Tab-separated table of C-alpha atoms in Angstrom:
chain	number	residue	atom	x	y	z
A	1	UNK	CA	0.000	0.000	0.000
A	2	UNK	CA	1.593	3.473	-0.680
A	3	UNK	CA	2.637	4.955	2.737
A	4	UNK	CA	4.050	8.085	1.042
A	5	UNK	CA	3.226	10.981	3.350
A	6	UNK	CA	0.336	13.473	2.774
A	7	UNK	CA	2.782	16.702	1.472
A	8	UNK	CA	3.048	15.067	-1.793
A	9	UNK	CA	-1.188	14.768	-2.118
A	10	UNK	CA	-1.891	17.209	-4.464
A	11	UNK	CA	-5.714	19.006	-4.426
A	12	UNK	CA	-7.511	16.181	-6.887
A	13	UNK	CA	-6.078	13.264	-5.019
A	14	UNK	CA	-9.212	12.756	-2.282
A	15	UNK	CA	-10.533	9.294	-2.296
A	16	UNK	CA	-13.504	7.641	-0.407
A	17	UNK	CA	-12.123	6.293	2.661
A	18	UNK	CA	-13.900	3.128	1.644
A	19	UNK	CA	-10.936	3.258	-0.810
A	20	UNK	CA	-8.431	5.153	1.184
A	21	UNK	CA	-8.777	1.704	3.750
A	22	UNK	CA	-8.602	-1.181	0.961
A	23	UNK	CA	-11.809	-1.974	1.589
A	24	UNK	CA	-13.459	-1.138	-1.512
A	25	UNK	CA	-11.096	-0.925	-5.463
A	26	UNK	CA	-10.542	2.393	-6.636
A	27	UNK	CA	-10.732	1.987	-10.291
A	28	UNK	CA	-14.585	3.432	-10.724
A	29	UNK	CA	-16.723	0.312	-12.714
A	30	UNK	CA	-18.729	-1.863	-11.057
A	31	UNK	CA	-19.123	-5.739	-12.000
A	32	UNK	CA	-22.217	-6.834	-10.596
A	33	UNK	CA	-25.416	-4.117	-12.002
A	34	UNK	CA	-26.823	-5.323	-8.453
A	35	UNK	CA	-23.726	-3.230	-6.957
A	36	UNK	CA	-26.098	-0.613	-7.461
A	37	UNK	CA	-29.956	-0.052	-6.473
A	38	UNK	CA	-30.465	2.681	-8.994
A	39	UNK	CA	-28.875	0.731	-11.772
A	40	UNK	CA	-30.899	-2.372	-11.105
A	41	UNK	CA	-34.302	-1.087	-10.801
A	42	UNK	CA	-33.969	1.128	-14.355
A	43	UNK	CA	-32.147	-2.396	-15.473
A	44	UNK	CA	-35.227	-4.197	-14.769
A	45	UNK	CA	-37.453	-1.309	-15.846
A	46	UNK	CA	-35.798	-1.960	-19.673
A	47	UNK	CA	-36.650	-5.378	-19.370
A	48	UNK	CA	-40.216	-4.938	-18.242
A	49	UNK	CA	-40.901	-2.618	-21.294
A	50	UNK	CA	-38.990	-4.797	-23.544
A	51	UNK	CA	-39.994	-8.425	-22.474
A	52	UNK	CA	-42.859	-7.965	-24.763
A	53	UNK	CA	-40.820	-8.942	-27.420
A	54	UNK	CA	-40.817	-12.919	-26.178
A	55	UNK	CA	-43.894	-14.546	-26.577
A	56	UNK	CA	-44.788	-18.182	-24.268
A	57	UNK	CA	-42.498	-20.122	-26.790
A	58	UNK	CA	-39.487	-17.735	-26.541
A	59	UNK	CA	-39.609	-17.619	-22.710
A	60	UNK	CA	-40.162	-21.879	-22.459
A	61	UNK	CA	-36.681	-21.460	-25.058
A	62	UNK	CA	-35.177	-19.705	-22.585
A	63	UNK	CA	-36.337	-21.513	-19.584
A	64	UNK	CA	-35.053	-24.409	-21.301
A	65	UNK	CA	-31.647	-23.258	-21.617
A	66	UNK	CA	-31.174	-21.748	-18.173
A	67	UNK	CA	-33.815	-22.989	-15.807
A	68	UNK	CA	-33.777	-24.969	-12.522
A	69	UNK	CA	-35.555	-28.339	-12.134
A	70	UNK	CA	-36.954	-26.754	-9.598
A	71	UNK	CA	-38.791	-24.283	-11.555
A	72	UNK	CA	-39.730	-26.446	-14.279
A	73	UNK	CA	-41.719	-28.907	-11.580
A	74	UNK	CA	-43.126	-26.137	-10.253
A	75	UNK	CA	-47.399	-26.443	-9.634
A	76	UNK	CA	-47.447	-22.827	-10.321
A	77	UNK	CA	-44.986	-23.222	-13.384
A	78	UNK	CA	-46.015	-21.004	-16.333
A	79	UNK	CA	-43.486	-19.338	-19.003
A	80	UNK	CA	-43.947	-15.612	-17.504
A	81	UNK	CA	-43.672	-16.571	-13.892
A	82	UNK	CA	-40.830	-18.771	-14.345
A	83	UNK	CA	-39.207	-15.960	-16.535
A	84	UNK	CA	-39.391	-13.434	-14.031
A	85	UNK	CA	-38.309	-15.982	-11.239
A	86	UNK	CA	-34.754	-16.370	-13.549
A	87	UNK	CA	-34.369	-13.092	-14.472
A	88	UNK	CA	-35.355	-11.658	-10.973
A	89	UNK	CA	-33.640	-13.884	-8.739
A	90	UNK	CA	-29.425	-13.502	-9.603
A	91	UNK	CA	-27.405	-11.296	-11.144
A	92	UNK	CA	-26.351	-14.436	-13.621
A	93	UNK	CA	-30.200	-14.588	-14.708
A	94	UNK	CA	-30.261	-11.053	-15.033
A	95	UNK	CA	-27.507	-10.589	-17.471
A	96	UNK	CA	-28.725	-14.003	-19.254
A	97	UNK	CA	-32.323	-12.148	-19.692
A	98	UNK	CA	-30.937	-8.955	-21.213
A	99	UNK	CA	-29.041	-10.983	-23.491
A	100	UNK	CA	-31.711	-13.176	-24.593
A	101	UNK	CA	-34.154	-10.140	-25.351
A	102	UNK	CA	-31.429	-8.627	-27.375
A	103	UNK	CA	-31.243	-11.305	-28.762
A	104	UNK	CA	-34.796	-11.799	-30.178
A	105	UNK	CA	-34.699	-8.178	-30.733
A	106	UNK	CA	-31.887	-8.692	-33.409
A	107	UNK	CA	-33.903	-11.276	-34.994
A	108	UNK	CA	-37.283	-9.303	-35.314
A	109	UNK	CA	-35.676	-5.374	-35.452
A	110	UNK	CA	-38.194	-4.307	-37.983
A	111	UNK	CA	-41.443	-5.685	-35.956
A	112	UNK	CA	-39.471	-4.382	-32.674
A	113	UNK	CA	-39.353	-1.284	-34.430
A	114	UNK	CA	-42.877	-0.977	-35.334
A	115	UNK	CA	-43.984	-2.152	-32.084
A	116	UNK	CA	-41.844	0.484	-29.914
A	117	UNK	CA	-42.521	3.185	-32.405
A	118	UNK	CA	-38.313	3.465	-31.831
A	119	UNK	CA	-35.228	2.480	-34.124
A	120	UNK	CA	-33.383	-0.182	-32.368
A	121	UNK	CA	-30.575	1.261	-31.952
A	122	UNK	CA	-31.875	3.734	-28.888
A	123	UNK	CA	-32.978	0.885	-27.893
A	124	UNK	CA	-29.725	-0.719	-27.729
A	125	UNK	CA	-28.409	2.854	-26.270
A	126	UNK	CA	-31.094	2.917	-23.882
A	127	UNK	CA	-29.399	0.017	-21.995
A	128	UNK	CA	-25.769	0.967	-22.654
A	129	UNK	CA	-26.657	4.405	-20.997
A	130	UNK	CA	-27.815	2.583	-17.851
A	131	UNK	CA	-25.016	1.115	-17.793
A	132	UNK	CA	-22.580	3.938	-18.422
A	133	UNK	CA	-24.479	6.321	-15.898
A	134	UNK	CA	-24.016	3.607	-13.215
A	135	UNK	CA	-20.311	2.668	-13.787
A	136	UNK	CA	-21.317	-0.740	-14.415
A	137	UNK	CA	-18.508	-2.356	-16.337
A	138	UNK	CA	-20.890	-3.950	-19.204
A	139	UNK	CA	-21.522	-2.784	-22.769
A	140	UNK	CA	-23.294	-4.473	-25.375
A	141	UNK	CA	-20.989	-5.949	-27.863
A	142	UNK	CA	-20.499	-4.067	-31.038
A	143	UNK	CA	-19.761	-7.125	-32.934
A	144	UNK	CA	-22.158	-9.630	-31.421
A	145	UNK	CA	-25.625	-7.471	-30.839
A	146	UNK	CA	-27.210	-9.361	-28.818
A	147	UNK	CA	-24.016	-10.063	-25.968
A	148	UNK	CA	-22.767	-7.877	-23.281
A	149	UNK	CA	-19.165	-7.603	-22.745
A	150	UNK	CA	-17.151	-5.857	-20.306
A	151	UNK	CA	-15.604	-2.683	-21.012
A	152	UNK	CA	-12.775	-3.696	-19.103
A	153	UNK	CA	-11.734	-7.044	-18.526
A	154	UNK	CA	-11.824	-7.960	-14.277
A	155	UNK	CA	-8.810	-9.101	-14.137
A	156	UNK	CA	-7.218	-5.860	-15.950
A	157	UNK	CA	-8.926	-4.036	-12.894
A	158	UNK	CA	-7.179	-6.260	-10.687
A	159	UNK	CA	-4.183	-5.123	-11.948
A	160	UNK	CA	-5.071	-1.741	-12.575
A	161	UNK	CA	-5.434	-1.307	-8.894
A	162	UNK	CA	-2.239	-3.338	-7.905
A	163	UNK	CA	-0.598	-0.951	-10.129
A	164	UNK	CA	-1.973	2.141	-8.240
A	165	UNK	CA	-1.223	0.940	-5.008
A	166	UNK	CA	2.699	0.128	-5.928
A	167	UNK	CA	3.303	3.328	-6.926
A	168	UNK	CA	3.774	6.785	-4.894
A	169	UNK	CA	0.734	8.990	-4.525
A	170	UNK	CA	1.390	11.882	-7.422
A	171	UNK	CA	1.754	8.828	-10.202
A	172	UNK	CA	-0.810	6.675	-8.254
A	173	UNK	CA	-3.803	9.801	-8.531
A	174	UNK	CA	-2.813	10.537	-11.797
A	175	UNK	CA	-3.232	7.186	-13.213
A	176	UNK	CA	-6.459	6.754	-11.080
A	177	UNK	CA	-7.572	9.980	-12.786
A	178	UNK	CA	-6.647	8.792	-16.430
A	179	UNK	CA	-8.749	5.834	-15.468
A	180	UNK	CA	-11.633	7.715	-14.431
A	181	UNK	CA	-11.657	9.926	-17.592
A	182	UNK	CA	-11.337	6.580	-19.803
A	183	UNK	CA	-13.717	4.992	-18.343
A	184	UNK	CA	-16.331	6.867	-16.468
A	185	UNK	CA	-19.688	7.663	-17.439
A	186	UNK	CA	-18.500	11.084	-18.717
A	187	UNK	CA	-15.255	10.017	-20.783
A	188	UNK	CA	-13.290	12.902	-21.745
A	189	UNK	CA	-9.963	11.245	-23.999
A	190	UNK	CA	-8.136	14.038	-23.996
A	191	UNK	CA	-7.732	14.633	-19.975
A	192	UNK	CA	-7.364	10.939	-19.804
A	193	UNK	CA	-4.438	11.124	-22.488
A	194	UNK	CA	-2.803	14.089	-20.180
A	195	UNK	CA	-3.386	12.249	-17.066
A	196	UNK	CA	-2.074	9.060	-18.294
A	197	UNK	CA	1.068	11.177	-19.675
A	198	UNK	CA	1.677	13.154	-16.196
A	199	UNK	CA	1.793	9.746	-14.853
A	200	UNK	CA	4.485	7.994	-16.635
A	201	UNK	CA	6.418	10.857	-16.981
A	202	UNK	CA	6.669	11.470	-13.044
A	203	UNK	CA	7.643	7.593	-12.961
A	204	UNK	CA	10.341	7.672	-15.671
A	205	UNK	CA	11.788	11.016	-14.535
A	206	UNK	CA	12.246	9.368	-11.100
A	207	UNK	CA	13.709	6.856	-12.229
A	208	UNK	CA	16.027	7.651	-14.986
A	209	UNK	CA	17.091	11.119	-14.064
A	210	UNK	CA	19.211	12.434	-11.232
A	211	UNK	CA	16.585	15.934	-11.232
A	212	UNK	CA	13.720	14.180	-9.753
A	213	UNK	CA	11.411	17.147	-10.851
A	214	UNK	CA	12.739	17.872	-14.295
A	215	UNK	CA	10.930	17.960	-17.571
A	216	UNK	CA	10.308	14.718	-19.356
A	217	UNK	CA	11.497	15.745	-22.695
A	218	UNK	CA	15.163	15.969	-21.577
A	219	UNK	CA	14.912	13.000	-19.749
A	220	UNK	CA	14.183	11.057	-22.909
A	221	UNK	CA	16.558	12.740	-24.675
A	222	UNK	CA	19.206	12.204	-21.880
A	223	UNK	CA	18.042	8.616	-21.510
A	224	UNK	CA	18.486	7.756	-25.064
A	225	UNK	CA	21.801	8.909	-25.370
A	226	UNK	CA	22.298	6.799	-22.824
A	227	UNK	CA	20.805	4.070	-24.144
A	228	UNK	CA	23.092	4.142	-27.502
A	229	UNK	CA	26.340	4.434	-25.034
A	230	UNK	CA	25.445	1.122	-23.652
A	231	UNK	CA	24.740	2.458	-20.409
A	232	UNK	CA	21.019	1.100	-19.979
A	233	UNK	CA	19.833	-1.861	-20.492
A	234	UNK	CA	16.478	-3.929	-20.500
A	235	UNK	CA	14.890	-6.803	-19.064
A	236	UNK	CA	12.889	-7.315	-23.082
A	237	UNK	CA	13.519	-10.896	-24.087
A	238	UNK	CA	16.790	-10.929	-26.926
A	239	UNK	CA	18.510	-12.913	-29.045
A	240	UNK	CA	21.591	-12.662	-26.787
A	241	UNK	CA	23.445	-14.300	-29.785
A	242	UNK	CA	23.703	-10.920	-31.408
A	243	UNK	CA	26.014	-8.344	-30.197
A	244	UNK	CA	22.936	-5.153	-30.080
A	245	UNK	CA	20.268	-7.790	-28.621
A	246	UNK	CA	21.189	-5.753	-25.474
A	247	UNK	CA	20.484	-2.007	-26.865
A	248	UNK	CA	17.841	-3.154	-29.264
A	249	UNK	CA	15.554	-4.247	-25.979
A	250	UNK	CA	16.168	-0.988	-24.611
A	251	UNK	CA	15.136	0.490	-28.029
A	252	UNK	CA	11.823	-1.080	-27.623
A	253	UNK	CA	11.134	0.339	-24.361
A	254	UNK	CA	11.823	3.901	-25.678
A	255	UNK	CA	9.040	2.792	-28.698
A	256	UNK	CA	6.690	2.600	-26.163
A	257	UNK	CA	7.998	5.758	-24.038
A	258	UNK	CA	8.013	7.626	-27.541
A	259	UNK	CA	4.069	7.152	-28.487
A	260	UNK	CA	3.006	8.079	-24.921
A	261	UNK	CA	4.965	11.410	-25.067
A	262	UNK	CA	3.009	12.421	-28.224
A	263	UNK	CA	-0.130	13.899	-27.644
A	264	UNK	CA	-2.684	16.223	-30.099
A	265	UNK	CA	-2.348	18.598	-27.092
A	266	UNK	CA	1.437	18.994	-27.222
A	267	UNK	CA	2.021	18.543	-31.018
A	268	UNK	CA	0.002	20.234	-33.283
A	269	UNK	CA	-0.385	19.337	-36.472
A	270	UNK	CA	-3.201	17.783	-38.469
A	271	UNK	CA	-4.178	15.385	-35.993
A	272	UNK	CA	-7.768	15.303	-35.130
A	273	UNK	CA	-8.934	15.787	-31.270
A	274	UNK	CA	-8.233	11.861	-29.242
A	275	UNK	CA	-10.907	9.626	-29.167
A	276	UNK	CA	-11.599	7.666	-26.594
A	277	UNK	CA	-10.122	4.598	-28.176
A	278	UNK	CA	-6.708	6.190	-28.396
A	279	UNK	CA	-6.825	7.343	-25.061
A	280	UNK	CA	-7.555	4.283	-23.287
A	281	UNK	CA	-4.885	3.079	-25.470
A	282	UNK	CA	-3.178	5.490	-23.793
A	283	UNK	CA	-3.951	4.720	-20.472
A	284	UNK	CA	-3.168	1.449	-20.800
A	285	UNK	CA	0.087	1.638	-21.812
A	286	UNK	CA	1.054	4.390	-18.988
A	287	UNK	CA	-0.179	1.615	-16.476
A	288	UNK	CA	2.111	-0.979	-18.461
A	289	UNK	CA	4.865	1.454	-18.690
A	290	UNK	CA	4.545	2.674	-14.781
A	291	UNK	CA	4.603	-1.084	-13.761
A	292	UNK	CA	7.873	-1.825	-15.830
A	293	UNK	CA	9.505	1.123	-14.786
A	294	UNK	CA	8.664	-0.122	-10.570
A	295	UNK	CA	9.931	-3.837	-11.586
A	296	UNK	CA	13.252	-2.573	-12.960
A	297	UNK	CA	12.369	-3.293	-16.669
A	298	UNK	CA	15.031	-1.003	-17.397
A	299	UNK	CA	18.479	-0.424	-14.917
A	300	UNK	CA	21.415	1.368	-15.137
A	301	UNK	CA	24.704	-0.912	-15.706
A	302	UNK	CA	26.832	-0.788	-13.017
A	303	UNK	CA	29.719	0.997	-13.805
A	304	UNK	CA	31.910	-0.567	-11.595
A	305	UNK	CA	31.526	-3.779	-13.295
A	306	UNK	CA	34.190	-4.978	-15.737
């Protein structure tokens, strides 16, 4: 846990104390929709209005797939009943009921359509703004209409939160922040490309330059001179049979080093505004980067050694 003291907290580094303690993770997207009250009773509001697209056959289909013996031997068994029983009763049935009405959505959009007086797309936005005003870490697919997906993976948030805690407070809030920007329900790429930036560069500086506070620029300048004098090297996988394998792996870190430091913000030219794409991209990478940098990815050779 970082124990650095509180001078270095800078005015946007408050968390909840549920946080603060370890109690709760930091990184801001839920993975259960029942995490939150608000988000499950507009979650089951969509699928009241839109459970009229299943008629008795498409909900015994479904119980079918998914359904306890115990429902299906019930004395009070009927399709609707046992339906709501699925969908109402865990978070698993839940998901598998919004999937299966998207489902029969996508193969009846133009009676959907005509039903809801709606295009089915807002309907399909509809649920992926519940989801996004909740911070509940499911999207509908973009590939596959009728799956969810998560828009980030759980085990990324694992790490994304091992990350933050490994590293001193300045990098740690303004990773957290990039995160938040990313991924929040009110995304904003190019403060999550700055944030994600400011937090690589304070780790790199730190480690790679004897001004702990200086600009990152000449710090990657400095450090690849350094680099092509031999006197960095890399922990990248080589072909140690060849005589550069050594500077080549550090070359490869400063790849990744070198498309973080760009940015629309700092180099103008024709490129358009970020999306969000690039700058989770972007964050990404800065949490990659930050967690090579604290495992010693890169050292300084020893010059004491022969």
């Amino acid at each position: 846990m970082n124990t650095n003291s509180s001078c270095e907290m800078t005015p946007n580094s408050w968390v909840p104390r549920q946080v603060r303690l370890g109690e709760k993770l930091s990184l801001p997207l839920r993975n259960n929709i029942s995490d939150s009250e608000q988000a499950l009773r507009r979650t089951r509001s969509w699928i009241g209005l839109y459970e009229r697209v299943l008629n008795n056959d498409d909900m015994e289909q479904f119980i079918d797939h998914v359904g306890t013996d115990d429902i299906k031997s019930s004395d009070y068994f009927t399709p609707s009943n046992a339906w709501r029983q699925i969908v109402g009763g865990s978070e698993e049935g839940l998901l598998d009921g919004i999937e299966f009405i998207l489902y029969k959505i996508s193969q009846n959009f133009e009676e959907v359509e005509m039903t809801y007086n709606d295009e089915v797309e807002n309907i399909y936005q509809q649920l992926n703004k519940i989801f996004l005003d909740h911070n509940i870490n499911y999207q509908r697919s973009p590939e596959i209409p009728y799956h969810l997906m998560h828009r980030v993976l759980p085990s990324t948030q694992e790490y994304y939160n091992l990350v933050l805690q490994d590293t001193d407070s300045i990098t740690s809030n303004a990773l957290l922040e990039a995160i938040k920007y990313a991924y929040s329900r009110r995304p904003n790429p190019e403060l999550a490309w700055r944030d994600a930036q400011a937090a690589i560069e304070r780790m790199f500086v730190k480690t790679v330059s004897k001004d702990k506070n200086g600009q990152w620029g000449k710090a990657l300048g400095n450090f690849k001179n350094a680099v092509s004098a031999g006197k960095w090297k890399s922990g990248f996988p080589t072909d140690h049979r060849e005589d550069s394998a050594q500077e080549y792996a550090a070359d490869q870190f400063i790849k990744f080093l070198d498309l973080i430091y760009y940015s629309p913000q700092r180099h103008l030219n024709d490129h358009d505004p970020a999306d969000i794409l690039e700058a989770r991209a972007m964050v990404s990478l800065a949490i990659a980067l930050c967690q090579m940098l604290h495992d010693g990815v890169i050292y300084k050779i020893d010059t004491t050694e022969s």
